[in-house]
PDB file of C-alpha atoms in Angstrom:
ATOM      1  CA  MET K 610     -22.810   3.566   1.640  1.00 64.00           C
ATOM      2  CA  SER K 611     -19.917   1.649   3.204  1.00 86.00           C
ATOM      3  CA  TRP K 612     -17.906   1.671  -0.045  1.00 86.00           C
ATOM      4  CA  LEU K 613     -18.018   5.469  -0.123  1.00 89.00           C
ATOM      5  CA  PHE K 614     -16.698   5.693   3.424  1.00 93.00           C
ATOM      6  CA  ILE K 615     -13.913   3.218   2.618  1.00 92.00           C
ATOM      7  CA  ALA K 616     -12.947   5.167  -0.521  1.00 86.00           C
ATOM      8  CA  ILE K 617     -12.817   8.469   1.369  1.00 90.00           C
ATOM      9  CA  VAL K 618     -10.736   6.959   4.172  1.00 93.00           C
ATOM     10  CA  ALA K 619      -8.386   5.354   1.625  1.00 89.00           C
ATOM     11  CA  TYR K 620      -7.777   8.673  -0.141  1.00 86.00           C
ATOM     12  CA  PHE K 621      -7.248  10.387   3.207  1.00 91.00           C
ATOM     13  CA  ILE K 622      -4.626   7.798   4.178  1.00 93.00           C
ATOM     14  CA  ASN K 623      -2.982   8.156   0.760  1.00 89.00           C
ATOM     15  CA  ALA K 624      -2.814  11.941   1.114  1.00 89.00           C
ATOM     16  CA  PHE K 625      -1.521  11.684   4.685  1.00 93.00           C
ATOM     17  CA  THR K 626       1.202   9.272   3.577  1.00 92.00           C
ATOM     18  CA  ALA K 627       2.276  11.544   0.715  1.00 92.00           C
ATOM     19  CA  VAL K 628       2.561  14.544   3.039  1.00 92.00           C
ATOM     20  CA  ILE K 629       4.532  12.547   5.624  1.00 93.00           C
ATOM     21  CA  ASP K 630       6.857  11.182   2.921  1.00 92.00           C
ATOM     22  CA  LYS K 631       7.409  14.680   1.561  1.00 92.00           C
ATOM     23  CA  SER K 632       8.172  16.084   5.007  1.00 92.00           C
ATOM     24  CA  LEU K 633      10.633  13.252   5.701  1.00 91.00           C
ATOM     25  CA  LEU K 634      12.380  13.874   2.383  1.00 91.00           C
ATOM     26  CA  VAL K 635      12.789  17.580   3.135  1.00 88.00           C
ATOM     27  CA  ARG K 636      14.524  17.444   6.518  1.00 86.00           C
ATOM     28  CA  PRO K 637      15.498  14.210   8.283  1.00 89.00           C
ATOM     29  CA  ILE K 638      16.213  11.997   5.242  1.00 90.00           C
ATOM     30  CA  PRO K 639      17.035  14.239   2.268  1.00 89.00           C
ATOM     31  CA  ASP K 640      18.170  11.425  -0.063  1.00 93.00           C
ATOM     32  CA  PRO K 641      15.390   9.378  -1.744  1.00 95.00           C
ATOM     33  CA  LEU K 642      17.739   6.395  -2.107  1.00 95.00           C
ATOM     34  CA  VAL K 643      18.392   6.257   1.639  1.00 94.00           C
ATOM     35  CA  TYR K 644      14.669   6.580   2.389  1.00 94.00           C
ATOM     36  CA  THR K 645      13.934   3.752  -0.062  1.00 95.00           C
ATOM     37  CA  PHE K 646      16.544   1.608   1.680  1.00 95.00           C
ATOM     38  CA  TYR K 647      14.930   2.231   5.071  1.00 93.00           C
ATOM     39  CA  ILE K 648      11.465   1.380   3.768  1.00 92.00           C
ATOM     40  CA  GLY K 649      12.749  -1.765   2.052  1.00 92.00           C
ATOM     41  CA  PHE K 650      14.616  -2.860   5.162  1.00 92.00           C
ATOM     42  CA  LEU K 651      11.575  -2.328   7.370  1.00 90.00           C
ATOM     43  CA  SER K 652       9.365  -4.180   4.869  1.00 88.00           C
ATOM     44  CA  VAL K 653      11.362  -7.345   5.485  1.00 83.00           C
ATOM     45  CA  PHE K 654       9.787  -7.506   8.929  1.00 82.00           C
ATOM     46  CA  ALA K 655       6.396  -8.026   7.282  1.00 79.00           C
ATOM     47  CA  LEU K 656       7.704 -11.430   6.209  1.00 75.00           C
ATOM     48  CA  ILE K 657       8.632 -12.285   9.770  1.00 75.00           C
ATOM     49  CA  LEU K 658       5.280 -11.343  11.357  1.00 71.00           C
ATOM     50  CA  PRO K 659       3.436 -14.577  10.475  1.00 67.00           C
ATOM     51  CA  TYR K 660       6.228 -16.566  12.058  1.00 66.00           C
ATOM     52  CA  LEU K 661       6.273 -14.448  15.198  1.00 69.00           C
ATOM     53  CA  SER K 662       2.551 -14.988  15.671  1.00 65.00           C
ATOM     54  CA  CYS K 663       3.054 -18.695  16.261  1.00 65.00           C
ATOM     55  CA  LEU K 664       6.316 -19.024  18.150  1.00 61.00           C
ATOM     56  CA  GLY K 665       4.506 -21.192  20.674  1.00 57.00           C
ATOM     57  CA  SER K 666       3.797 -23.827  18.037  1.00 54.00           C
ATOM     58  CA  LEU K 667       7.456 -23.757  17.014  1.00 52.00           C
ATOM     59  CA  PHE K 668       8.493 -24.804  20.474  1.00 55.00           C
ATOM     60  CA  SER K 669       5.656 -27.320  20.781  1.00 55.00           C
ATOM     61  CA  TYR K 670       5.758 -28.966  17.345  1.00 54.00           C
ATOM     62  CA  GLY K 671       9.166 -27.979  15.980  1.00 51.00           C
ATOM     63  CA  SER K 672       7.707 -26.146  12.968  1.00 53.00           C
ATOM     64  CA  PHE K 673       5.397 -23.267  12.087  1.00 52.00           C
ATOM     65  CA  VAL K 674       2.242 -25.345  11.765  1.00 54.00           C
ATOM     66  CA  CYS K 675      -0.157 -22.558  12.714  1.00 61.00           C
ATOM     67  CA  VAL K 676       0.673 -20.480   9.641  1.00 59.00           C
ATOM     68  CA  GLY K 677       0.647 -23.183   6.983  1.00 63.00           C
ATOM     69  CA  LEU K 678       3.597 -21.727   5.093  1.00 64.00           C
ATOM     70  CA  SER K 679       5.816 -23.850   2.910  1.00 67.00           C
ATOM     71  CA  TRP K 680       8.852 -23.307   0.692  1.00 70.00           C
ATOM     72  CA  PRO K 681       7.695 -21.646  -2.560  1.00 73.00           C
ATOM     73  CA  GLY K 682      10.405 -23.148  -4.772  1.00 81.00           C
ATOM     74  CA  LEU K 683      13.266 -21.417  -6.540  1.00 87.00           C
ATOM     75  CA  SER K 684      11.253 -20.199  -9.533  1.00 91.00           C
ATOM     76  CA  ASN K 685       8.594 -18.553  -7.355  1.00 88.00           C
ATOM     77  CA  LEU K 686      11.278 -17.170  -5.072  1.00 84.00           C
ATOM     78  CA  ALA K 687      13.013 -15.570  -8.076  1.00 91.00           C
ATOM     79  CA  ILE K 688       9.721 -14.036  -9.220  1.00 92.00           C
ATOM     80  CA  ASP K 689       9.052 -12.732  -5.711  1.00 87.00           C
ATOM     81  CA  LEU K 690      12.521 -11.205  -5.423  1.00 89.00           C
ATOM     82  CA  GLY K 691      12.127  -9.603  -8.856  1.00 93.00           C
ATOM     83  CA  ALA K 692       8.777  -8.136  -7.836  1.00 92.00           C
ATOM     84  CA  GLY K 693      10.375  -6.802  -4.659  1.00 91.00           C
ATOM     85  CA  LEU K 694      13.161  -5.134  -6.638  1.00 94.00           C
ATOM     86  CA  ILE K 695      10.645  -3.563  -9.019  1.00 94.00           C
ATOM     87  CA  PHE K 696       8.688  -2.331  -6.000  1.00 93.00           C
ATOM     88  CA  LEU K 697      11.815  -0.752  -4.498  1.00 95.00           C
ATOM     89  CA  ALA K 698      12.677   0.876  -7.836  1.00 96.00           C
ATOM     90  CA  SER K 699       9.162   2.312  -8.072  1.00 94.00           C
ATOM     91  CA  LEU K 700       9.414   3.602  -4.498  1.00 94.00           C
ATOM     92  CA  PHE K 701      12.691   5.300  -5.369  1.00 96.00           C
ATOM     93  CA  LEU K 702      11.074   6.991  -8.379  1.00 95.00           C
ATOM     94  CA  LEU K 703       8.084   8.039  -6.256  1.00 94.00           C
ATOM     95  CA  TYR K 704      10.312   9.493  -3.541  1.00 95.00           C
ATOM     96  CA  SER K 705      12.445  11.268  -6.147  1.00 95.00           C
ATOM     97  CA  ALA K 706       9.304  12.845  -7.594  1.00 94.00           C
ATOM     98  CA  LEU K 707       8.122  13.833  -4.110  1.00 93.00           C
ATOM     99  CA  LYS K 708      11.517  15.374  -3.365  1.00 92.00           C
ATOM    100  CA  LYS K 709      11.405  17.540  -6.506  1.00 92.00           C
ATOM    101  CA  GLY K 710       7.689  18.333  -6.616  1.00 91.00           C
ATOM    102  CA  GLU K 711       4.760  19.052  -4.368  1.00 91.00           C
ATOM    103  CA  ALA K 712       2.921  16.168  -2.734  1.00 90.00           C
ATOM    104  CA  SER K 713      -0.395  17.657  -3.877  1.00 88.00           C
ATOM    105  CA  ARG K 714       0.747  17.337  -7.493  1.00 90.00           C
ATOM    106  CA  VAL K 715       2.670  14.059  -7.392  1.00 91.00           C
ATOM    107  CA  ALA K 716       0.057  11.931  -5.585  1.00 88.00           C
ATOM    108  CA  PRO K 717      -2.797  12.613  -8.059  1.00 87.00           C
ATOM    109  CA  VAL K 718      -0.543  11.853 -11.025  1.00 88.00           C
ATOM    110  CA  ILE K 719       0.452   8.523  -9.496  1.00 88.00           C
ATOM    111  CA  GLY K 720      -3.174   7.786  -8.632  1.00 84.00           C
ATOM    112  CA  GLY K 721      -4.297   8.683 -12.145  1.00 86.00           C
ATOM    113  CA  LEU K 722      -1.664   6.588 -13.906  1.00 89.00           C
ATOM    114  CA  THR K 723      -2.193   3.482 -11.782  1.00 89.00           C
ATOM    115  CA  PRO K 724      -5.339   2.264 -13.626  1.00 91.00           C
ATOM    116  CA  VAL K 725      -3.649   2.805 -16.997  1.00 93.00           C
ATOM    117  CA  PHE K 726      -0.688   0.637 -16.056  1.00 93.00           C
ATOM    118  CA  ILE K 727      -2.948  -1.982 -14.497  1.00 93.00           C
ATOM    119  CA  LEU K 728      -4.909  -2.172 -17.747  1.00 94.00           C
ATOM    120  CA  LEU K 729      -1.733  -2.522 -19.825  1.00 95.00           C
ATOM    121  CA  LEU K 730      -0.107  -5.090 -17.553  1.00 93.00           C
ATOM    122  CA  SER K 731      -3.275  -7.164 -17.232  1.00 94.00           C
ATOM    123  CA  TYR K 732      -3.536  -7.165 -21.036  1.00 94.00           C
ATOM    124  CA  LEU K 733       0.086  -8.284 -21.434  1.00 95.00           C
ATOM    125  CA  PHE K 734       0.459 -10.797 -18.627  1.00 92.00           C
ATOM    126  CA  LEU K 735      -3.041 -12.005 -17.788  1.00 94.00           C
ATOM    127  CA  GLY K 736      -4.582 -11.908 -21.245  1.00 93.00           C
ATOM    128  CA  GLU K 737      -7.464  -9.670 -20.155  1.00 92.00           C
ATOM    129  CA  ARG K 738      -9.456  -8.301 -23.057  1.00 93.00           C
ATOM    130  CA  LEU K 739     -12.018  -5.513 -22.752  1.00 92.00           C
ATOM    131  CA  ALA K 740     -14.947  -4.934 -25.049  1.00 94.00           C
ATOM    132  CA  PHE K 741     -15.360  -1.652 -26.909  1.00 95.00           C
ATOM    133  CA  TRP K 742     -17.822  -0.199 -24.396  1.00 96.00           C
ATOM    134  CA  GLN K 743     -15.626  -1.218 -21.477  1.00 94.00           C
ATOM    135  CA  ILE K 744     -12.635   0.555 -23.023  1.00 94.00           C
ATOM    136  CA  THR K 745     -14.809   3.597 -23.711  1.00 95.00           C
ATOM    137  CA  ALA K 746     -15.970   3.653 -20.085  1.00 93.00           C
ATOM    138  CA  PHE K 747     -12.367   3.241 -18.922  1.00 92.00           C
ATOM    139  CA  VAL K 748     -11.238   6.205 -21.026  1.00 93.00           C
ATOM    140  CA  PHE K 749     -14.058   8.368 -19.650  1.00 93.00           C
ATOM    141  CA  LEU K 750     -13.258   7.381 -16.054  1.00 89.00           C
ATOM    142  CA  VAL K 751      -9.531   8.037 -16.412  1.00 88.00           C
ATOM    143  CA  ALA K 752     -10.152  11.324 -18.231  1.00 89.00           C
ATOM    144  CA  GLY K 753     -12.654  12.355 -15.557  1.00 86.00           C
ATOM    145  CA  GLY K 754     -10.137  11.539 -12.862  1.00 78.00           C
ATOM    146  CA  GLY K 755      -7.576  13.690 -14.651  1.00 74.00           C
ATOM    147  CA  VAL K 756      -9.881  16.678 -14.678  1.00 73.00           C
TER     148      VAL K 756
END
C-alpha cells in the first residue's frame, strides 16, 4: 500500500512542478534560456550543502571529515560536467516545450518517453539485455501509459 501512496504523491509533485514552471514562463521569466540559467545557477548550491553541514569539523580538523568527500579525478569531473550540461540542455528543451504548449500535454509526453530512453540508454551504455517477454511487457506498459 505504501508504494501506491508514494506513486500518487510523486505524480502530484510532478504535476505541481509543471504548472509552476509554466506559470513562471508566462509572466515573470518569459525566456526559457534565462529560466534554465537560474535553475542551473541555483543547482550549484546543492553541491555546497554537504560542506555547509559540517563547517564545525572544518574549523576543528581543517578538512571536511564528516562528509567523507574526496577529489573525483579529472576524468570523473569531465563526465560529471558533461552530464550537467546535458541536464541543462534537457531543461532548456523542457522549458521551451512548456512555453509553447500546455503543461497538461507536455508533462505526460515527457513522463511517457522517459522509460523508452532509459531502456535505450541502459542497452547502449550498461549492456542491459531484456528477454522477449520482458520487452513485450515493456511495450504493453508504455502503450498503456500512452493511452
